[in-house]
Amino acid sequence: MSKEELAVINDSNDVKLEDESRRKFFGKTALIGAGAIAAPMSAAMFASTAQAKRKEAAMSPVVHPGELDEYYGFWSGGHSGEVRIMGVPSMRELMRIPVFNIDSATGWGITNESKAIKGDDYLAGDCHHPHMSMTDGRYNGKYVFINDKANTRVARIRCDVMKTDKILHVPNVQAIHGLRVQKVPYTKYVICNGEFEIPMNNDGKASLEDVSTYRSLFNVIDAETMEMAFQVMVDGNLDNTDADFDGKYFASTSYNSEMGMNLGEMISSERDHVVVFDLARCEAAVKAGKFKTYNGNDVPVLDGRKGSHLTRYIPVPKSPHGINTSPDGKYFIANGKLSPTVSIISIKKLPDLFNDKIKPRDTVIAEPELGLGPLHTAFDGRGNAYTTLFLDSQVAKWNVEDAIKAHNGEKVNYLRQKLDVHYQPGHNHTSQGESRDADGKWLVVLCKFSKDRFLPTGPLKPENDQLIDISGDVMKLVHDGPTFAEPHDCIMVHRSKIKTKKVWTRDDPMFAPTVAMAKKDGVNLTSDNKVIRDGKKVRVYMTSVAPVYGMESFKVKLGDEVTVVVTNLDMVEDVTHGFCMTNHGVQMEIGPQATASVTFIADKPGVQWYYCNWFCHALHMEMRGRMLVEA
């Protein structure tokens, strides 16, 4: 390792590095190139340089025109309520998937199909943790799940069409925060935490100030039906969660074991805990009927408070935050937040813990000191971990096995590097890092502040996603990317895992109810253009083929409830049509071979134009028609 790459000062595990800017890095590359011209190069030198250039090109964040990114990145949209698809390593935004928000581009929350999924109850969301379904601990490209902390919901996105297809409002809890999936043998369950404490019977009839009645629940959701499987009542609150690679245990952090209602109360104890759930025992308890129900719903609620055979509580330093499973399946890593340490919990010891052969703290096999404010840990598949240090504005690279050796008294330096990031990082993720396939190529760090990194945009500034090359011995910052509305978390999935449809299939369940409605009306969606009148309700069926609608005009009465159904007959990728009714707040997207519908009140008399609002043809501007509203 060259002096220019790394200057190590080894003093009580404190590692400092030279911080070279990208400009200096590229400047040195240019100088090396100039030197190569001036001095003759031997065959060995030429081969070595060529090999180095190939390696550098392979890890370049530059994706040239016509080339594809190696990874899909799924970013939470934070307070926007959406999920964003990024290309990695280019960090180009490819698509925005509306989930809990209203999206005028696609008509999400406006069309009948999307309203049936989303509902009309909330107009906003707060997305935190996107995670993909798995088979045998590997991403399978089927679903991405995302939580809504603001309105206590969990949504599912189909990865073949990149559309939300299910949303569940989780009962008995408030503020769904940490979310992960069962990894092995497959994603049967989605697991998530109810972060805020509320009375179990939260009907306002009992004393609302009696904190002794407050509880938080661990929530287990059937991934296929998107219905509740069961919930587990715990002591303390719940923050982040993760699953093992054996299909046996789930684990969650608690920063409020005190059940405090204000800051002082919530940080009064020297230790909080990680609560571990035994899945087999929980399923057996549900099957045996050993549960209660609350608030008028039939969701089984198990009692997992201290002393229960379903759970175990492992004391860790105060206010732990993230919990992450190492890709070798050996460890849960609980991150300290108010402690400079992370806690390494041996998953292999959990059976003995549940059989009461050891004490809870015996499962903690090391607590390496990393820096101020450890929040989240990611892995490279080579034994190294990467932990964000919120207060230090750094990422610490450290070796897990060396940390365990140091804890056992061996003189070994487990810290490999600390890299400055800008500023105050929260979540971080490595490429494929939540799965068995962690490949150690890229690390994305999501920073909460950007300050001087980009052009000023007023008091509300973008945040900063930073891409770091971790393929070598030294972490190298290679990209800054401004981002809006706090993308809280992300995952990076190799493109080979994702198989998307090029056009819709006509039997897709997304628009099956609309197809059924048309069948009831005696309408063939792929050929008929007609109006069905049912009193004050009017259903208008039309096809679209670039650049015309199958219906140039239709008549309704003022005050009619109008449902417009459009079927896109184009078979060509990219030929997406839109339908926008001017001055009615109506617009939607209709992809190739899709059917979409929207319902509105014709509340304005006279001529009302509709048009295609997705560019589809050279004569796109001419793709329009009239709704004639008779007073």
mmCIF file of N, CA and C in Angstrom, residues 246-303:
data_model
loop_
_atom_site.group_PDB
_atom_site.id
_atom_site.type_symbol
_atom_site.label_atom_id
_atom_site.label_comp_id
_atom_site.label_asym_id
_atom_site.label_seq_id
_atom_site.Cartn_x
_atom_site.Cartn_y
_atom_site.Cartn_z
ATOM 1 N N ASP A 246 -30.778 -18.046 9.100
ATOM 2 C CA ASP A 246 -31.220 -19.418 9.337
ATOM 3 C C ASP A 246 -32.730 -19.532 9.438
ATOM 4 N N GLY A 247 -33.439 -18.420 9.385
ATOM 5 C CA GLY A 247 -34.895 -18.452 9.489
ATOM 6 C C GLY A 247 -35.391 -18.747 10.885
ATOM 7 N N LYS A 248 -34.566 -18.446 11.897
ATOM 8 C CA LYS A 248 -34.944 -18.777 13.276
ATOM 9 C C LYS A 248 -35.206 -17.547 14.141
ATOM 10 N N TYR A 249 -34.425 -16.487 13.943
ATOM 11 C CA TYR A 249 -34.476 -15.366 14.882
ATOM 12 C C TYR A 249 -34.634 -14.028 14.167
ATOM 13 N N PHE A 250 -35.387 -13.140 14.805
ATOM 14 C CA PHE A 250 -35.446 -11.732 14.463
ATOM 15 C C PHE A 250 -34.929 -10.953 15.669
ATOM 16 N N ALA A 251 -34.367 -9.784 15.422
ATOM 17 C CA ALA A 251 -33.832 -8.976 16.529
ATOM 18 C C ALA A 251 -34.143 -7.505 16.291
ATOM 19 N N SER A 252 -34.451 -6.793 17.378
ATOM 20 C CA SER A 252 -34.771 -5.363 17.296
ATOM 21 C C SER A 252 -34.083 -4.611 18.416
ATOM 22 N N THR A 253 -33.683 -3.382 18.109
ATOM 23 C CA THR A 253 -33.102 -2.515 19.135
ATOM 24 C C THR A 253 -34.190 -1.727 19.847
ATOM 25 N N SER A 254 -33.894 -1.334 21.065
ATOM 26 C CA SER A 254 -34.782 -0.479 21.854
ATOM 27 C C SER A 254 -33.955 0.650 22.450
ATOM 28 N N TYR A 255 -34.317 1.903 22.106
ATOM 29 C CA TYR A 255 -33.620 3.040 22.700
ATOM 30 C C TYR A 255 -34.371 3.595 23.907
ATOM 31 N N ASN A 256 -35.552 3.053 24.188
ATOM 32 C CA ASN A 256 -36.360 3.571 25.300
ATOM 33 C C ASN A 256 -36.848 2.422 26.165
ATOM 34 N N SER A 257 -35.891 1.686 26.724
ATOM 35 C CA SER A 257 -36.267 0.623 27.655
ATOM 36 C C SER A 257 -36.914 1.207 28.902
ATOM 37 N N GLU A 258 -36.646 2.500 29.139
ATOM 38 C CA GLU A 258 -37.192 3.175 30.328
ATOM 39 C C GLU A 258 -38.683 3.476 30.198
ATOM 40 N N MET A 259 -39.206 3.396 28.957
ATOM 41 C CA MET A 259 -40.576 3.821 28.654
ATOM 42 C C MET A 259 -40.781 5.269 29.081
ATOM 43 N N GLY A 260 -39.782 6.093 28.809
ATOM 44 C CA GLY A 260 -39.870 7.514 29.125
ATOM 45 C C GLY A 260 -40.719 8.258 28.118
ATOM 46 N N MET A 261 -41.277 9.362 28.556
ATOM 47 C CA MET A 261 -42.131 10.169 27.688
ATOM 48 C C MET A 261 -41.463 11.472 27.274
ATOM 49 N N ASN A 262 -40.241 11.710 27.729
ATOM 50 C CA ASN A 262 -39.487 12.881 27.292
ATOM 51 C C ASN A 262 -38.022 12.498 27.201
ATOM 52 N N LEU A 263 -37.208 13.421 26.666
ATOM 53 C CA LEU A 263 -35.807 13.105 26.395
ATOM 54 C C LEU A 263 -35.064 12.668 27.648
ATOM 55 N N GLY A 264 -35.225 13.409 28.731
ATOM 56 C CA GLY A 264 -34.502 13.073 29.959
ATOM 57 C C GLY A 264 -34.815 11.681 30.453
ATOM 58 N N GLU A 265 -36.082 11.307 30.396
ATOM 59 C CA GLU A 265 -36.485 9.976 30.852
ATOM 60 C C GLU A 265 -35.970 8.885 29.912
ATOM 61 N N MET A 266 -35.917 9.183 28.621
ATOM 62 C CA MET A 266 -35.539 8.146 27.651
ATOM 63 C C MET A 266 -34.051 7.835 27.640
ATOM 64 N N ILE A 267 -33.233 8.715 28.223
ATOM 65 C CA ILE A 267 -31.783 8.449 28.231
ATOM 66 C C ILE A 267 -31.244 8.317 29.655
ATOM 67 N N SER A 268 -32.132 7.981 30.588
ATOM 68 C CA SER A 268 -31.722 7.932 31.994
ATOM 69 C C SER A 268 -30.941 6.671 32.344
ATOM 70 N N SER A 269 -31.205 5.551 31.665
ATOM 71 C CA SER A 269 -30.530 4.297 31.995
ATOM 72 C C SER A 269 -29.176 4.201 31.299
ATOM 73 N N GLU A 270 -28.264 3.492 31.919
ATOM 74 C CA GLU A 270 -26.945 3.287 31.319
ATOM 75 C C GLU A 270 -26.984 2.233 30.224
ATOM 76 N N ARG A 271 -27.995 1.373 30.272
ATOM 77 C CA ARG A 271 -28.129 0.344 29.245
ATOM 78 C C ARG A 271 -29.569 0.297 28.744
ATOM 79 N N ASP A 272 -29.701 0.000 27.463
ATOM 80 C CA ASP A 272 -30.990 -0.384 26.902
ATOM 81 C C ASP A 272 -30.865 -1.844 26.486
ATOM 82 N N HIS A 273 -31.530 -2.265 25.424
ATOM 83 C CA HIS A 273 -31.440 -3.679 25.082
ATOM 84 C C HIS A 273 -31.732 -3.933 23.615
ATOM 85 N N VAL A 274 -31.328 -5.132 23.197
ATOM 86 C CA VAL A 274 -31.774 -5.734 21.937
ATOM 87 C C VAL A 274 -32.702 -6.865 22.328
ATOM 88 N N VAL A 275 -33.900 -6.880 21.747
ATOM 89 C CA VAL A 275 -34.833 -7.975 22.018
ATOM 90 C C VAL A 275 -34.798 -8.930 20.827
ATOM 91 N N VAL A 276 -34.640 -10.218 21.136
ATOM 92 C CA VAL A 276 -34.559 -11.264 20.111
ATOM 93 C C VAL A 276 -35.835 -12.100 20.167
ATOM 94 N N PHE A 277 -36.405 -12.393 19.000
ATOM 95 C CA PHE A 277 -37.650 -13.144 18.890
ATOM 96 C C PHE A 277 -37.361 -14.509 18.278
ATOM 97 N N ASP A 278 -37.865 -15.558 18.918
ATOM 98 C CA ASP A 278 -37.742 -16.924 18.408
ATOM 99 C C ASP A 278 -38.949 -17.189 17.518
ATOM 100 N N LEU A 279 -38.727 -17.283 16.210
ATOM 101 C CA LEU A 279 -39.832 -17.394 15.262
ATOM 102 C C LEU A 279 -40.640 -18.669 15.474
ATOM 103 N N ALA A 280 -39.982 -19.792 15.635
ATOM 104 C CA ALA A 280 -40.709 -21.066 15.787
ATOM 105 C C ALA A 280 -41.603 -21.034 17.020
ATOM 106 N N ARG A 281 -41.105 -20.494 18.120
ATOM 107 C CA ARG A 281 -41.908 -20.412 19.342
ATOM 108 C C ARG A 281 -43.100 -19.473 19.146
ATOM 109 N N CYS A 282 -42.886 -18.373 18.435
ATOM 110 C CA CYS A 282 -43.979 -17.431 18.187
ATOM 111 C C CYS A 282 -45.064 -18.089 17.329
ATOM 112 N N GLU A 283 -44.662 -18.780 16.253
ATOM 113 C CA GLU A 283 -45.637 -19.449 15.392
ATOM 114 C C GLU A 283 -46.404 -20.525 16.161
ATOM 115 N N ALA A 284 -45.710 -21.257 17.040
ATOM 116 C CA ALA A 284 -46.369 -22.302 17.830
ATOM 117 C C ALA A 284 -47.377 -21.689 18.797
ATOM 118 N N ALA A 285 -47.031 -20.541 19.380
ATOM 119 C CA ALA A 285 -47.946 -19.879 20.312
ATOM 120 C C ALA A 285 -49.207 -19.402 19.601
ATOM 121 N N VAL A 286 -49.043 -18.883 18.382
ATOM 122 C CA VAL A 286 -50.218 -18.468 17.603
ATOM 123 C C VAL A 286 -51.094 -19.682 17.297
ATOM 124 N N LYS A 287 -50.469 -20.774 16.864
ATOM 125 C CA LYS A 287 -51.214 -21.988 16.519
ATOM 126 C C LYS A 287 -51.947 -22.545 17.729
ATOM 127 N N ALA A 288 -51.339 -22.408 18.910
ATOM 128 C CA ALA A 288 -51.952 -22.921 20.140
ATOM 129 C C ALA A 288 -52.985 -21.964 20.723
ATOM 130 N N GLY A 289 -53.160 -20.808 20.111
ATOM 131 C CA GLY A 289 -54.149 -19.849 20.587
ATOM 132 C C GLY A 289 -53.728 -19.065 21.810
ATOM 133 N N LYS A 290 -52.434 -19.002 22.063
ATOM 134 C CA LYS A 290 -51.946 -18.305 23.266
ATOM 135 C C LYS A 290 -51.699 -16.830 22.958
ATOM 136 N N PHE A 291 -52.775 -16.136 22.653
ATOM 137 C CA PHE A 291 -52.657 -14.726 22.304
ATOM 138 C C PHE A 291 -53.922 -13.987 22.716
ATOM 139 N N LYS A 292 -53.878 -12.673 22.641
ATOM 140 C CA LYS A 292 -55.040 -11.828 22.863
ATOM 141 C C LYS A 292 -55.251 -10.959 21.624
ATOM 142 N N THR A 293 -56.395 -10.324 21.561
ATOM 143 C CA THR A 293 -56.665 -9.355 20.498
ATOM 144 C C THR A 293 -57.082 -8.037 21.132
ATOM 145 N N TYR A 294 -56.884 -6.960 20.396
ATOM 146 C CA TYR A 294 -57.141 -5.621 20.929
ATOM 147 C C TYR A 294 -57.798 -4.743 19.870
ATOM 148 N N ASN A 295 -58.459 -3.708 20.346
ATOM 149 C CA ASN A 295 -58.990 -2.637 19.499
ATOM 150 C C ASN A 295 -59.939 -3.126 18.411
ATOM 151 N N GLY A 296 -60.634 -4.231 18.700
ATOM 152 C CA GLY A 296 -61.680 -4.688 17.806
ATOM 153 C C GLY A 296 -61.210 -5.403 16.560
ATOM 154 N N ASN A 297 -59.929 -5.727 16.439
ATOM 155 C CA ASN A 297 -59.457 -6.512 15.289
ATOM 156 C C ASN A 297 -59.043 -7.897 15.758
ATOM 157 N N ASP A 298 -58.831 -8.793 14.811
ATOM 158 C CA ASP A 298 -58.553 -10.194 15.160
ATOM 159 C C ASP A 298 -57.081 -10.564 15.020
ATOM 160 N N VAL A 299 -56.189 -9.578 15.043
ATOM 161 C CA VAL A 299 -54.760 -9.869 14.905
ATOM 162 C C VAL A 299 -54.236 -10.485 16.202
ATOM 163 N N PRO A 300 -53.609 -11.664 16.152
ATOM 164 C CA PRO A 300 -53.059 -12.270 17.361
ATOM 165 C C PRO A 300 -51.911 -11.427 17.935
ATOM 166 N N VAL A 301 -52.013 -11.108 19.222
ATOM 167 C CA VAL A 301 -50.953 -10.367 19.908
ATOM 168 C C VAL A 301 -50.386 -11.271 20.992
ATOM 169 N N LEU A 302 -49.129 -11.649 20.826
ATOM 170 C CA LEU A 302 -48.437 -12.505 21.788
ATOM 171 C C LEU A 302 -47.779 -11.652 22.854
ATOM 172 N N ASP A 303 -47.613 -12.217 24.034
ATOM 173 C CA ASP A 303 -46.953 -11.509 25.124
ATOM 174 C C ASP A 303 -45.478 -11.891 25.138
#
